[in-house]
GROMACS .gro file of C-alpha atoms in nm:
model
  513
    1UNK     CA    1  -2.929  -0.805  -2.544
    2UNK     CA    2  -3.094  -0.481  -2.645
    3UNK     CA    3  -3.141  -0.252  -2.344
    4UNK     CA    4  -3.498  -0.135  -2.308
    5UNK     CA    5  -3.520  -0.065  -1.937
    6UNK     CA    6  -3.261   0.048  -1.683
    7UNK     CA    7  -3.261   0.081  -1.305
    8UNK     CA    8  -3.041   0.360  -1.167
    9UNK     CA    9  -2.976   0.383  -0.790
   10UNK     CA   10  -2.645   0.537  -0.689
   11UNK     CA   11  -2.488   0.695  -0.383
   12UNK     CA   12  -2.209   0.843  -0.594
   13UNK     CA   13  -2.398   1.076  -0.827
   14UNK     CA   14  -2.094   1.157  -1.043
   15UNK     CA   15  -2.196   1.139  -1.409
   16UNK     CA   16  -2.540   0.994  -1.339
   17UNK     CA   17  -2.736   1.279  -1.500
   18UNK     CA   18  -2.532   1.253  -1.821
   19UNK     CA   19  -2.569   0.876  -1.818
   20UNK     CA   20  -2.945   0.896  -1.764
   21UNK     CA   21  -2.980   1.157  -2.039
   22UNK     CA   22  -2.787   0.943  -2.286
   23UNK     CA   23  -2.993   0.634  -2.201
   24UNK     CA   24  -3.317   0.828  -2.242
   25UNK     CA   25  -3.204   0.958  -2.580
   26UNK     CA   26  -3.154   0.596  -2.687
   27UNK     CA   27  -3.513   0.512  -2.593
   28UNK     CA   28  -3.433   0.336  -2.265
   29UNK     CA   29  -3.701   0.355  -1.994
   30UNK     CA   30  -3.552   0.470  -1.663
   31UNK     CA   31  -3.648   0.345  -1.317
   32UNK     CA   32  -3.491   0.494  -1.007
   33UNK     CA   33  -3.497   0.528  -0.630
   34UNK     CA   34  -3.536   0.831  -0.401
   35UNK     CA   35  -3.221   1.042  -0.416
   36UNK     CA   36  -3.114   0.931  -0.761
   37UNK     CA   37  -3.463   0.980  -0.902
   38UNK     CA   38  -3.474   1.334  -0.763
   39UNK     CA   39  -3.147   1.428  -0.932
   40UNK     CA   40  -3.255   1.278  -1.265
   41UNK     CA   41  -3.600   1.435  -1.248
   42UNK     CA   42  -3.461   1.778  -1.165
   43UNK     CA   43  -3.250   1.750  -1.481
   44UNK     CA   44  -3.573   1.720  -1.680
   45UNK     CA   45  -3.527   1.354  -1.770
   46UNK     CA   46  -3.835   1.127  -1.755
   47UNK     CA   47  -3.797   0.863  -1.483
   48UNK     CA   48  -4.026   0.615  -1.307
   49UNK     CA   49  -4.015   0.598  -0.929
   50UNK     CA   50  -3.935   0.247  -0.805
   51UNK     CA   51  -4.247   0.244  -0.585
   52UNK     CA   52  -4.459   0.272  -0.898
   53UNK     CA   53  -4.297  -0.049  -1.021
   54UNK     CA   54  -4.323  -0.242  -0.695
   55UNK     CA   55  -4.662  -0.108  -0.593
   56UNK     CA   56  -4.513  -0.064  -0.247
   57UNK     CA   57  -4.370   0.248  -0.084
   58UNK     CA   58  -4.016   0.286   0.046
   59UNK     CA   59  -4.040   0.203   0.415
   60UNK     CA   60  -3.829   0.186   0.729
   61UNK     CA   61  -3.627   0.497   0.644
   62UNK     CA   62  -3.542   0.355   0.303
   63UNK     CA   63  -3.418   0.022   0.435
   64UNK     CA   64  -3.679  -0.154   0.219
   65UNK     CA   65  -3.744  -0.025  -0.132
   66UNK     CA   66  -3.598  -0.255  -0.401
   67UNK     CA   67  -3.621  -0.593  -0.225
   68UNK     CA   68  -3.921  -0.693  -0.433
   69UNK     CA   69  -4.006  -0.955  -0.701
   70UNK     CA   70  -4.095  -0.680  -0.949
   71UNK     CA   71  -3.736  -0.563  -0.926
   72UNK     CA   72  -3.543  -0.887  -0.876
   73UNK     CA   73  -3.767  -1.086  -1.107
   74UNK     CA   74  -3.703  -0.827  -1.377
   75UNK     CA   75  -3.327  -0.853  -1.321
   76UNK     CA   76  -3.287  -1.230  -1.271
   77UNK     CA   77  -3.523  -1.365  -1.539
   78UNK     CA   78  -3.348  -1.577  -1.802
   79UNK     CA   79  -3.475  -1.420  -2.119
   80UNK     CA   80  -3.476  -1.733  -2.337
   81UNK     CA   81  -3.620  -1.963  -2.070
   82UNK     CA   82  -3.991  -2.023  -2.150
   83UNK     CA   83  -4.080  -2.094  -1.786
   84UNK     CA   84  -3.918  -1.767  -1.673
   85UNK     CA   85  -4.097  -1.576  -1.949
   86UNK     CA   86  -4.427  -1.735  -1.849
   87UNK     CA   87  -4.370  -1.635  -1.486
   88UNK     CA   88  -4.296  -1.278  -1.591
   89UNK     CA   89  -4.614  -1.266  -1.796
   90UNK     CA   90  -4.825  -1.422  -1.522
   91UNK     CA   91  -4.703  -1.181  -1.256
   92UNK     CA   92  -4.676  -0.875  -1.484
   93UNK     CA   93  -4.299  -0.840  -1.434
   94UNK     CA   94  -4.113  -0.627  -1.684
   95UNK     CA   95  -3.746  -0.706  -1.754
   96UNK     CA   96  -3.466  -0.479  -1.635
   97UNK     CA   97  -3.176  -0.489  -1.880
   98UNK     CA   98  -2.929  -0.253  -1.717
   99UNK     CA   99  -2.856  -0.194  -1.349
  100UNK     CA  100  -2.637   0.101  -1.247
  101UNK     CA  101  -2.584   0.088  -0.871
  102UNK     CA  102  -2.313   0.193  -0.631
  103UNK     CA  103  -2.336   0.156  -0.259
  104UNK     CA  104  -2.384   0.357   0.059
  105UNK     CA  105  -2.051   0.518   0.155
  106UNK     CA  106  -1.966   0.276   0.436
  107UNK     CA  107  -1.589   0.309   0.411
  108UNK     CA  108  -1.603   0.689   0.405
  109UNK     CA  109  -1.843   0.688   0.701
  110UNK     CA  110  -1.628   0.472   0.929
  111UNK     CA  111  -1.319   0.676   0.836
  112UNK     CA  112  -1.467   0.976   1.020
  113UNK     CA  113  -1.311   1.019   1.366
  114UNK     CA  114  -1.645   1.075   1.539
  115UNK     CA  115  -1.839   0.792   1.371
  116UNK     CA  116  -2.074   0.594   1.594
  117UNK     CA  117  -2.164   0.228   1.558
  118UNK     CA  118  -2.518   0.336   1.469
  119UNK     CA  119  -2.392   0.561   1.190
  120UNK     CA  120  -2.180   0.277   1.057
  121UNK     CA  121  -2.465   0.026   1.062
  122UNK     CA  122  -2.702   0.264   0.883
  123UNK     CA  123  -2.447   0.287   0.601
  124UNK     CA  124  -2.447  -0.087   0.541
  125UNK     CA  125  -2.624  -0.120   0.207
  126UNK     CA  126  -2.857  -0.417   0.163
  127UNK     CA  127  -3.071  -0.355  -0.144
  128UNK     CA  128  -2.776  -0.225  -0.346
  129UNK     CA  129  -2.558  -0.535  -0.317
  130UNK     CA  130  -2.863  -0.754  -0.380
  131UNK     CA  131  -2.937  -0.576  -0.709
  132UNK     CA  132  -2.571  -0.572  -0.811
  133UNK     CA  133  -2.527  -0.942  -0.743
  134UNK     CA  134  -2.853  -1.029  -0.919
  135UNK     CA  135  -2.755  -0.832  -1.229
  136UNK     CA  136  -2.399  -0.968  -1.223
  137UNK     CA  137  -2.525  -1.326  -1.192
  138UNK     CA  138  -2.749  -1.270  -1.494
  139UNK     CA  139  -2.480  -1.104  -1.707
  140UNK     CA  140  -2.580  -1.320  -2.004
  141UNK     CA  141  -2.877  -1.087  -2.037
  142UNK     CA  142  -2.821  -0.788  -1.805
  143UNK     CA  143  -2.555  -0.515  -1.799
  144UNK     CA  144  -2.441  -0.411  -1.451
  145UNK     CA  145  -2.244  -0.091  -1.390
  146UNK     CA  146  -2.094  -0.010  -1.048
  147UNK     CA  147  -1.822   0.231  -1.157
  148UNK     CA  148  -1.918   0.576  -1.294
  149UNK     CA  149  -1.605   0.563  -1.509
  150UNK     CA  150  -1.775   0.294  -1.719
  151UNK     CA  151  -2.079   0.504  -1.815
  152UNK     CA  152  -1.917   0.658  -2.123
  153UNK     CA  153  -1.801   0.322  -2.265
  154UNK     CA  154  -2.144   0.165  -2.210
  155UNK     CA  155  -2.317   0.450  -2.392
  156UNK     CA  156  -2.065   0.430  -2.676
  157UNK     CA  157  -2.143   0.061  -2.724
  158UNK     CA  158  -2.517   0.122  -2.715
  159UNK     CA  159  -2.486   0.395  -2.976
  160UNK     CA  160  -2.271   0.173  -3.195
  161UNK     CA  161  -2.475  -0.146  -3.182
  162UNK     CA  162  -2.772  -0.108  -2.953
  163UNK     CA  163  -2.633  -0.346  -2.694
  164UNK     CA  164  -2.332  -0.418  -2.474
  165UNK     CA  165  -2.120  -0.704  -2.604
  166UNK     CA  166  -2.117  -1.029  -2.407
  167UNK     CA  167  -1.749  -1.010  -2.313
  168UNK     CA  168  -1.800  -0.658  -2.184
  169UNK     CA  169  -2.107  -0.762  -1.983
  170UNK     CA  170  -1.902  -1.039  -1.824
  171UNK     CA  171  -1.617  -0.798  -1.746
  172UNK     CA  172  -1.864  -0.557  -1.586
  173UNK     CA  173  -2.009  -0.847  -1.384
  174UNK     CA  174  -1.663  -0.941  -1.259
  175UNK     CA  175  -1.604  -0.581  -1.155
  176UNK     CA  176  -1.942  -0.581  -0.980
  177UNK     CA  177  -1.863  -0.891  -0.774
  178UNK     CA  178  -1.524  -0.741  -0.683
  179UNK     CA  179  -1.708  -0.426  -0.576
  180UNK     CA  180  -1.947  -0.607  -0.342
  181UNK     CA  181  -1.670  -0.833  -0.211
  182UNK     CA  182  -1.460  -0.530  -0.120
  183UNK     CA  183  -1.764  -0.363   0.038
  184UNK     CA  184  -1.829  -0.665   0.260
  185UNK     CA  185  -1.459  -0.684   0.345
  186UNK     CA  186  -1.464  -0.328   0.479
  187UNK     CA  187  -1.773  -0.403   0.686
  188UNK     CA  188  -1.615  -0.719   0.825
  189UNK     CA  189  -1.294  -0.532   0.908
  190UNK     CA  190  -1.484  -0.256   1.086
  191UNK     CA  191  -1.694  -0.494   1.295
  192UNK     CA  192  -1.382  -0.697   1.382
  193UNK     CA  193  -1.236  -0.378   1.521
  194UNK     CA  194  -1.551  -0.309   1.720
  195UNK     CA  195  -1.520  -0.656   1.870
  196UNK     CA  196  -1.162  -0.587   1.973
  197UNK     CA  197  -1.007  -0.835   1.731
  198UNK     CA  198  -0.748  -0.576   1.628
  199UNK     CA  199  -0.510  -0.639   1.341
  200UNK     CA  200  -0.564  -1.014   1.342
  201UNK     CA  201  -0.932  -1.107   1.307
  202UNK     CA  202  -1.042  -1.467   1.268
  203UNK     CA  203  -1.085  -1.412   0.895
  204UNK     CA  204  -0.855  -1.163   0.725
  205UNK     CA  205  -0.995  -0.973   0.428
  206UNK     CA  206  -0.749  -0.763   0.228
  207UNK     CA  207  -0.866  -0.545  -0.060
  208UNK     CA  208  -0.618  -0.448  -0.330
  209UNK     CA  209  -0.663  -0.326  -0.685
  210UNK     CA  210  -0.419  -0.365  -0.969
  211UNK     CA  211  -0.208  -0.054  -1.022
  212UNK     CA  212  -0.009  -0.198  -1.310
  213UNK     CA  213   0.114  -0.511  -1.477
  214UNK     CA  214   0.490  -0.550  -1.454
  215UNK     CA  215   0.715  -0.680  -1.730
  216UNK     CA  216   0.823  -0.961  -1.497
  217UNK     CA  217   0.896  -1.036  -1.133
  218UNK     CA  218   1.228  -1.083  -0.958
  219UNK     CA  219   1.345  -1.273  -1.265
  220UNK     CA  220   1.233  -1.267  -1.630
  221UNK     CA  221   1.061  -1.606  -1.609
  222UNK     CA  222   0.826  -1.484  -1.330
  223UNK     CA  223   0.502  -1.301  -1.415
  224UNK     CA  224   0.419  -1.010  -1.183
  225UNK     CA  225   0.184  -0.722  -1.110
  226UNK     CA  226   0.168  -0.437  -0.859
  227UNK     CA  227  -0.146  -0.406  -0.648
  228UNK     CA  228  -0.233  -0.100  -0.442
  229UNK     CA  229  -0.447  -0.112  -0.131
  230UNK     CA  230  -0.790   0.006  -0.243
  231UNK     CA  231  -0.864   0.368  -0.149
  232UNK     CA  232  -0.521   0.409   0.017
  233UNK     CA  233  -0.435   0.780   0.021
  234UNK     CA  234  -0.149   0.776   0.270
  235UNK     CA  235   0.222   0.837   0.223
  236UNK     CA  236   0.475   0.605   0.066
  237UNK     CA  237   0.561   0.427  -0.253
  238UNK     CA  238   0.207   0.311  -0.339
  239UNK     CA  239   0.103   0.671  -0.405
  240UNK     CA  240   0.430   0.794  -0.553
  241UNK     CA  241   0.408   1.017  -0.859
  242UNK     CA  242   0.656   0.920  -1.127
  243UNK     CA  243   0.812   1.228  -1.282
  244UNK     CA  244   1.062   1.069  -1.518
  245UNK     CA  245   1.207   0.743  -1.643
  246UNK     CA  246   1.110   0.394  -1.744
  247UNK     CA  247   0.830   0.194  -1.589
  248UNK     CA  248   0.914   0.062  -1.245
  249UNK     CA  249   1.008  -0.304  -1.225
  250UNK     CA  250   0.919  -0.552  -0.951
  251UNK     CA  251   1.267  -0.521  -0.798
  252UNK     CA  252   1.258  -0.140  -0.830
  253UNK     CA  253   0.939  -0.121  -0.623
  254UNK     CA  254   1.074  -0.352  -0.354
  255UNK     CA  255   1.401  -0.158  -0.331
  256UNK     CA  256   1.233   0.184  -0.341
  257UNK     CA  257   1.013   0.081  -0.048
  258UNK     CA  258   1.319  -0.036   0.149
  259UNK     CA  259   1.516   0.279   0.071
  260UNK     CA  260   1.239   0.522   0.158
  261UNK     CA  261   1.163   0.346   0.487
  262UNK     CA  262   1.527   0.395   0.589
  263UNK     CA  263   1.547   0.760   0.480
  264UNK     CA  264   1.228   0.832   0.674
  265UNK     CA  265   1.392   0.718   1.000
  266UNK     CA  266   1.582   1.045   1.032
  267UNK     CA  267   1.473   1.395   1.130
  268UNK     CA  268   1.795   1.534   0.983
  269UNK     CA  269   1.856   1.556   0.607
  270UNK     CA  270   1.924   1.193   0.512
  271UNK     CA  271   2.013   0.982   0.213
  272UNK     CA  272   2.001   0.605   0.169
  273UNK     CA  273   2.132   0.406  -0.126
  274UNK     CA  274   1.987   0.056  -0.152
  275UNK     CA  275   2.091  -0.253  -0.346
  276UNK     CA  276   1.880  -0.568  -0.321
  277UNK     CA  277   1.686  -0.420  -0.026
  278UNK     CA  278   2.005  -0.365   0.180
  279UNK     CA  279   2.164  -0.024   0.240
  280UNK     CA  280   2.506  -0.001   0.080
  281UNK     CA  281   2.534   0.356   0.206
  282UNK     CA  282   2.344   0.580   0.446
  283UNK     CA  283   2.431   0.930   0.561
  284UNK     CA  284   2.289   1.231   0.740
  285UNK     CA  285   2.418   1.587   0.726
  286UNK     CA  286   2.349   1.955   0.771
  287UNK     CA  287   2.229   1.964   0.409
  288UNK     CA  288   2.082   1.705   0.176
  289UNK     CA  289   2.385   1.730  -0.049
  290UNK     CA  290   2.614   1.651   0.244
  291UNK     CA  291   2.396   1.356   0.345
  292UNK     CA  292   2.399   1.217  -0.009
  293UNK     CA  293   2.775   1.263  -0.039
  294UNK     CA  294   2.826   1.059   0.279
  295UNK     CA  295   2.591   0.785   0.161
  296UNK     CA  296   2.770   0.760  -0.172
  297UNK     CA  297   3.119   0.766  -0.021
  298UNK     CA  298   3.025   0.476   0.210
  299UNK     CA  299   3.039   0.230  -0.081
  300UNK     CA  300   3.077   0.386  -0.429
  301UNK     CA  301   3.113   0.048  -0.597
  302UNK     CA  302   2.783  -0.090  -0.466
  303UNK     CA  303   2.605   0.243  -0.517
  304UNK     CA  304   2.627   0.197  -0.894
  305UNK     CA  305   2.282   0.100  -1.022
  306UNK     CA  306   2.125   0.150  -0.681
  307UNK     CA  307   1.805   0.307  -0.553
  308UNK     CA  308   1.845   0.649  -0.386
  309UNK     CA  309   1.604   0.773  -0.120
  310UNK     CA  310   1.612   1.122   0.029
  311UNK     CA  311   1.397   1.272   0.303
  312UNK     CA  312   1.399   1.631   0.177
  313UNK     CA  313   1.312   1.807  -0.148
  314UNK     CA  314   1.596   1.742  -0.390
  315UNK     CA  315   1.786   2.063  -0.461
  316UNK     CA  316   2.022   2.160  -0.740
  317UNK     CA  317   2.346   2.058  -0.567
  318UNK     CA  318   2.215   1.718  -0.459
  319UNK     CA  319   2.081   1.656  -0.809
  320UNK     CA  320   2.417   1.749  -0.960
  321UNK     CA  321   2.590   1.488  -0.743
  322UNK     CA  322   2.329   1.223  -0.818
  323UNK     CA  323   2.360   1.287  -1.192
  324UNK     CA  324   2.722   1.168  -1.179
  325UNK     CA  325   2.605   0.819  -1.078
  326UNK     CA  326   2.402   0.564  -1.269
  327UNK     CA  327   2.097   0.509  -1.048
  328UNK     CA  328   1.788   0.301  -1.118
  329UNK     CA  329   1.555   0.533  -0.927
  330UNK     CA  330   1.544   0.833  -0.696
  331UNK     CA  331   1.259   0.889  -0.450
  332UNK     CA  332   1.205   1.202  -0.240
  333UNK     CA  333   0.918   1.414  -0.109
  334UNK     CA  334   0.972   1.661  -0.395
  335UNK     CA  335   1.219   1.786  -0.656
  336UNK     CA  336   1.301   2.149  -0.722
  337UNK     CA  337   1.271   2.261  -1.083
  338UNK     CA  338   1.647   2.302  -1.097
  339UNK     CA  339   1.690   1.944  -0.977
  340UNK     CA  340   1.444   1.816  -1.237
  341UNK     CA  341   1.625   2.007  -1.512
  342UNK     CA  342   1.942   1.818  -1.420
  343UNK     CA  343   1.803   1.472  -1.350
  344UNK     CA  344   1.559   1.447  -1.640
  345UNK     CA  345   1.850   1.472  -1.883
  346UNK     CA  346   1.885   1.103  -1.807
  347UNK     CA  347   1.572   0.969  -1.971
  348UNK     CA  348   1.578   0.630  -1.804
  349UNK     CA  349   1.631   0.728  -1.440
  350UNK     CA  350   1.305   0.689  -1.253
  351UNK     CA  351   1.218   0.995  -1.043
  352UNK     CA  352   0.946   0.944  -0.782
  353UNK     CA  353   0.783   1.204  -0.559
  354UNK     CA  354   0.598   1.074  -0.252
  355UNK     CA  355   0.518   1.180   0.102
  356UNK     CA  356   0.752   1.022   0.354
  357UNK     CA  357   0.630   0.703   0.525
  358UNK     CA  358   0.504   0.762   0.877
  359UNK     CA  359   0.493   0.527   1.178
  360UNK     CA  360   0.165   0.337   1.163
  361UNK     CA  361   0.090   0.063   1.415
  362UNK     CA  362  -0.203  -0.057   1.203
  363UNK     CA  363   0.010  -0.132   0.899
  364UNK     CA  364   0.063  -0.500   0.825
  365UNK     CA  365   0.373  -0.672   0.693
  366UNK     CA  366   0.259  -0.979   0.501
  367UNK     CA  367   0.463  -1.271   0.370
  368UNK     CA  368   0.324  -1.560   0.172
  369UNK     CA  369   0.384  -1.929   0.229
  370UNK     CA  370   0.237  -2.222   0.039
  371UNK     CA  371  -0.131  -2.223   0.128
  372UNK     CA  372  -0.126  -1.921   0.358
  373UNK     CA  373   0.026  -1.595   0.471
  374UNK     CA  374   0.208  -1.464   0.774
  375UNK     CA  375   0.090  -1.128   0.900
  376UNK     CA  376   0.260  -0.901   1.150
  377UNK     CA  377   0.278  -0.536   1.250
  378UNK     CA  378   0.536  -0.351   1.045
  379UNK     CA  379   0.855  -0.283   1.244
  380UNK     CA  380   0.826   0.095   1.261
  381UNK     CA  381   0.941   0.149   1.619
  382UNK     CA  382   1.288   0.219   1.758
  383UNK     CA  383   1.384   0.194   2.123
  384UNK     CA  384   1.426   0.546   2.270
  385UNK     CA  385   1.764   0.629   2.420
  386UNK     CA  386   1.605   0.662   2.765
  387UNK     CA  387   1.518   0.290   2.757
  388UNK     CA  388   1.869   0.181   2.661
  389UNK     CA  389   2.118   0.056   2.919
  390UNK     CA  390   2.494   0.089   2.927
  391UNK     CA  391   2.613  -0.245   3.063
  392UNK     CA  392   2.990  -0.197   3.046
  393UNK     CA  393   3.225  -0.018   3.280
  394UNK     CA  394   3.289   0.253   3.025
  395UNK     CA  395   3.009   0.489   2.927
  396UNK     CA  396   2.983   0.599   2.564
  397UNK     CA  397   3.097   0.955   2.499
  398UNK     CA  398   2.845   1.205   2.361
  399UNK     CA  399   2.999   1.162   2.017
  400UNK     CA  400   2.975   0.784   2.043
  401UNK     CA  401   2.612   0.805   2.153
  402UNK     CA  402   2.531   1.007   1.840
  403UNK     CA  403   2.689   0.745   1.617
  404UNK     CA  404   2.536   0.453   1.806
  405UNK     CA  405   2.188   0.593   1.760
  406UNK     CA  406   2.258   0.656   1.392
  407UNK     CA  407   2.388   0.302   1.339
  408UNK     CA  408   2.096   0.155   1.534
  409UNK     CA  409   1.845   0.316   1.296
  410UNK     CA  410   2.032   0.182   0.996
  411UNK     CA  411   2.083  -0.176   1.116
  412UNK     CA  412   1.707  -0.211   1.160
  413UNK     CA  413   1.682  -0.196   0.779
  414UNK     CA  414   1.956  -0.451   0.704
  415UNK     CA  415   1.871  -0.816   0.639
  416UNK     CA  416   1.960  -1.047   0.930
  417UNK     CA  417   2.212  -1.139   1.046
  418UNK     CA  418   2.300  -0.770   1.030
  419UNK     CA  419   2.598  -0.563   1.140
  420UNK     CA  420   2.660  -0.195   1.068
  421UNK     CA  421   2.983  -0.004   1.128
  422UNK     CA  422   2.942   0.374   1.132
  423UNK     CA  423   3.111   0.704   1.212
  424UNK     CA  424   3.072   1.069   1.118
  425UNK     CA  425   2.699   1.006   1.056
  426UNK     CA  426   2.759   0.766   0.772
  427UNK     CA  427   2.786   0.392   0.728
  428UNK     CA  428   3.138   0.255   0.679
  429UNK     CA  429   3.057  -0.113   0.649
  430UNK     CA  430   2.744  -0.327   0.625
  431UNK     CA  431   2.726  -0.702   0.678
  432UNK     CA  432   2.387  -0.832   0.565
  433UNK     CA  433   2.202  -1.160   0.554
  434UNK     CA  434   2.478  -1.382   0.682
  435UNK     CA  435   2.429  -1.724   0.835
  436UNK     CA  436   2.622  -1.625   1.150
  437UNK     CA  437   2.684  -1.296   1.322
  438UNK     CA  438   3.063  -1.325   1.321
  439UNK     CA  439   3.048  -1.355   0.942
  440UNK     CA  440   2.830  -1.046   0.915
  441UNK     CA  441   3.071  -0.855   1.141
  442UNK     CA  442   3.368  -0.972   0.936
  443UNK     CA  443   3.214  -0.833   0.617
  444UNK     CA  444   3.122  -0.500   0.776
  445UNK     CA  445   3.460  -0.456   0.943
  446UNK     CA  446   3.653  -0.554   0.630
  447UNK     CA  447   3.452  -0.304   0.428
  448UNK     CA  448   3.521  -0.030   0.683
  449UNK     CA  449   3.892  -0.112   0.687
  450UNK     CA  450   4.106   0.140   0.871
  451UNK     CA  451   3.801   0.364   0.917
  452UNK     CA  452   3.675   0.115   1.176
  453UNK     CA  453   3.925   0.260   1.423
  454UNK     CA  454   3.724   0.490   1.650
  455UNK     CA  455   3.395   0.387   1.487
  456UNK     CA  456   3.087   0.222   1.640
  457UNK     CA  457   2.916  -0.107   1.560
  458UNK     CA  458   2.545  -0.198   1.567
  459UNK     CA  459   2.395  -0.547   1.566
  460UNK     CA  460   2.028  -0.618   1.495
  461UNK     CA  461   2.023  -0.904   1.751
  462UNK     CA  462   2.223  -1.023   2.047
  463UNK     CA  463   2.571  -1.178   2.034
  464UNK     CA  464   2.554  -1.550   2.117
  465UNK     CA  465   2.913  -1.535   2.238
  466UNK     CA  466   3.192  -1.282   2.288
  467UNK     CA  467   3.362  -1.353   1.952
  468UNK     CA  468   3.196  -1.068   1.762
  469UNK     CA  469   3.294  -0.820   2.032
  470UNK     CA  470   3.651  -0.945   2.016
  471UNK     CA  471   3.660  -0.902   1.637
  472UNK     CA  472   3.519  -0.551   1.672
  473UNK     CA  473   3.776  -0.456   1.932
  474UNK     CA  474   4.062  -0.587   1.719
  475UNK     CA  475   3.939  -0.367   1.432
  476UNK     CA  476   3.936  -0.059   1.653
  477UNK     CA  477   3.563  -0.027   1.733
  478UNK     CA  478   3.512   0.180   2.049
  479UNK     CA  479   3.138   0.139   2.113
  480UNK     CA  480   2.872  -0.121   2.036
  481UNK     CA  481   2.493  -0.120   2.040
  482UNK     CA  482   2.292  -0.442   2.045
  483UNK     CA  483   1.963  -0.572   2.193
  484UNK     CA  484   2.113  -0.799   2.457
  485UNK     CA  485   1.925  -1.100   2.587
  486UNK     CA  486   2.168  -1.385   2.521
  487UNK     CA  487   2.233  -1.643   2.792
  488UNK     CA  488   2.598  -1.557   2.724
  489UNK     CA  489   2.564  -1.178   2.758
  490UNK     CA  490   2.821  -1.184   3.037
  491UNK     CA  491   3.081  -1.320   2.793
  492UNK     CA  492   3.026  -1.025   2.560
  493UNK     CA  493   3.029  -0.775   2.846
  494UNK     CA  494   3.354  -0.924   2.984
  495UNK     CA  495   3.528  -0.896   2.646
  496UNK     CA  496   3.403  -0.540   2.598
  497UNK     CA  497   3.532  -0.438   2.940
  498UNK     CA  498   3.870  -0.600   2.870
  499UNK     CA  499   3.900  -0.406   2.545
  500UNK     CA  500   3.766  -0.077   2.683
  501UNK     CA  501   3.461  -0.084   2.456
  502UNK     CA  502   3.138   0.086   2.569
  503UNK     CA  503   2.839  -0.135   2.505
  504UNK     CA  504   2.470  -0.047   2.507
  505UNK     CA  505   2.174  -0.285   2.533
  506UNK     CA  506   1.855  -0.160   2.365
  507UNK     CA  507   1.622  -0.437   2.482
  508UNK     CA  508   1.467  -0.436   2.133
  509UNK     CA  509   1.559  -0.673   1.849
  510UNK     CA  510   1.524  -0.589   1.479
  511UNK     CA  511   1.538  -0.916   1.285
  512UNK     CA  512   1.462  -0.860   0.916
  513UNK     CA  513   1.409  -1.173   0.710
   0.00000   0.00000   0.00000
């Protein structure tokens, strides 16, 4: 359809003057509303005020201005329907062939710390969504533009052929409906919060936009894509800047997220090496290089092809050590130029810079099931030492306390059933995802070997019986940290006392499925 008349009414004025100028140069009549009309008129571009079209002034502080048959009739009329054309002629309605509208900044308004309910309500757009939806519904004849980034392409098509191609009109309509759906989702989420429904409203609306298509999912026969939460500007993998290497895969993204969450647990320089979302090595040290060295030494075999996460800017020495290992990806808050000079020599290694994840009680952890999803708060808390209880006769030494707290942070990030053996601020053995806790302990203790003597052990959940404590004691473990809460806790405590092991109850479980 040739575009003869366009309605422009935007809150985001980016590019609107250039768009209006280009449309005018192509002979398109422009109609506009208050603020948009003022900007266009001040640029010296002829434009008709919407009230001249409707024959009715903007009223009620602008709440009513485009909700009018002269506007919606012009948008919704089916151009090749004789009855519609007769109605237009009878009521003197002129067609509107292009609608460029974006909405009141509701999301930006409610993000302000001092926003009032009244402010929020006044930024709920009514006429805008109505025009967008009308134009999108009638995409067979009308072009709708909600994204300023599309202006240039629309003008290019008009210059080339005088109209926007059907497939492009339909794509713009799809984008328009996504735009209004997201807008309503933000309003619904805000009002749910005002009603005290918290993280789990009766209807959950989640708005994500595609960041990239992925070559495949967990396996080559599975299609996949990565979606980013719309407008998310916070820290973490979603906003990571890739500095080097191949495109991230599905598994890379999952593992990078797991690795960075673990590295972010520590205030000290820390390094975590992840394989299949489980830490094969974690270490902290006085320097980042020392932390990385400990993480690597924990399990050099498993570290090969792993994901490395660091909680400090990567320096030259750390980069030199990393360069000696084949790694799929490295994520850190930043990389020094010297580090980049070393690491970018490997063209395929993915280097990602991102702000460290921060505790956020509003963040949701979502898992899908057939026909639904499970939603929960992300496990971003750790029991403080002051809330922990020593329940054995022997108290942990200061050195043991340091290692217990280290191991407790790590085991939180290991798939259940989970056991971590640690000493000298590094993991020595990790038992992950086992069907019983004794099996997980057996793997961790076997991996630690002789280093288990004098080390500590952490368990993500309670011991059903005293058998895991007995196995730990036989391997030389001197202190254990676990949530407690089993009906057989006394069995575990009795074994620990018999073996001279100090045992701490945290009162907080960290299952990770």
